[in-house]
Amino acid sequence: MNEPLFLKAVLQEKIWGGTKLHDVFNYDLPSDRVGECWSISAHPNGPSTVLNGPYEGMTLAEVWKEHRDVFGNVKGDVFPLLTKILDANDDLSVQVHPNDTYGLEHEGELGKTECWYVIDADEGAEIVYGHHAKTKEELESMIKEGKWTELLRRIKVKKGDFFFVPSGTIHAIGAGIMILETQQSSDTTYRVYDYNRKDDTGNPRELHIQQSVDVTTVPHVDAETGITTTQLENVEITTYVKTDFFNVYQWSITGNAVFEASAPYTLVTVLEGEGTLLVESGEYPLTKGTNFILPNDIKNWTIKGSLQIIASTPGTEM
Ligand code: ZN
């Protein structure tokens, strides 16, 4: 026992996807339009499978349901977090997600607060983050009249940037950006604008104007993150956000770094480098694109090597 749960990622084709999930992370892709890698997921639309140990072959959702002790016997019907890597070869639709109350009432699933770590971005690449409408009426009329240039707030991004995207924030990832997304385990998206694109069958993708107007925060408020950095022996820990839903960290490791658990369980994705995870039960190689969960009974671990890692833990509400 006391083994980390290594997870097999699920690759998802998208009309805006590309090949970087292979080129950069070496994942096997089913086509050259893969947009999302669901790295750590218990969501039915793309469940991760355990690759090792006593739960080998089970989905993360099954382990959550049948072996809650792995997660410190915390409560909750669904595993609360979802980690994805996105390759936006083209612009993603402009969208917004509901909060938990609206999501449960209208879609039967939780809302979605998410956050993004920019893994890489082309020169001049932009995201949509927020809007310029002052009232709901103004938001609705600008959407209906298609005044996208005036309505949408665009921000240039670069590698290493971090954005917190609470439910109710209008957002879109632009072409040429790769991000790691940590989010609530939900797949409810209200599409505001899709650049008038057609899907594989030649039809425009569905929009959800009324729901979008309902759930969008007006006026837009920039979410506070309060990023902090702590230097420990052989590791720099950046804390990006601490929220009700999740806490997200970066571990920049050079050498032998010793960690102590700060939560019932920890989700880990290796973004760069090579190294080894050392726990009581043994040693495990780590490489770019490796995803695992440190379960409740691993209270201490060592990671050695030269690695960039994004880690997350459940928030205070979960
Ligand atoms: Zn989103």
Coordinates of C-alpha atoms and ligand atoms in Angstrom, one line a residue, residues 84 92 95-97 112 114 116 165 169 171-173 181 183 188-189, ligand 1:
K84 CA -6.5 19.3 -18.2
L92 CA -11.7 28.4 -28.4
Q95 CA -17.8 31.0 -23.1
V96 CA -18.9 31.3 -19.5
H97 CA -19.7 28.7 -16.8
K112 CA -17.3 25.4 -12.9
E114 CA -11.3 27.1 -13.3
W116 CA -5.0 28.5 -16.0
V165 CA -11.4 32.3 -13.8
T169 CA -16.3 35.1 -16.0
H171 CA -13.4 33.8 -21.2
A172 CA -11.7 32.2 -24.1
I173 CA -8.2 30.8 -24.8
E181 CA -6.2 24.0 -16.4
Q183 CA -11.0 23.2 -12.5
T188 CA -21.1 22.6 -18.3
T189 CA -20.1 25.3 -20.8
Ligands
ZN1 ZN -13.9 27.4 -19.5

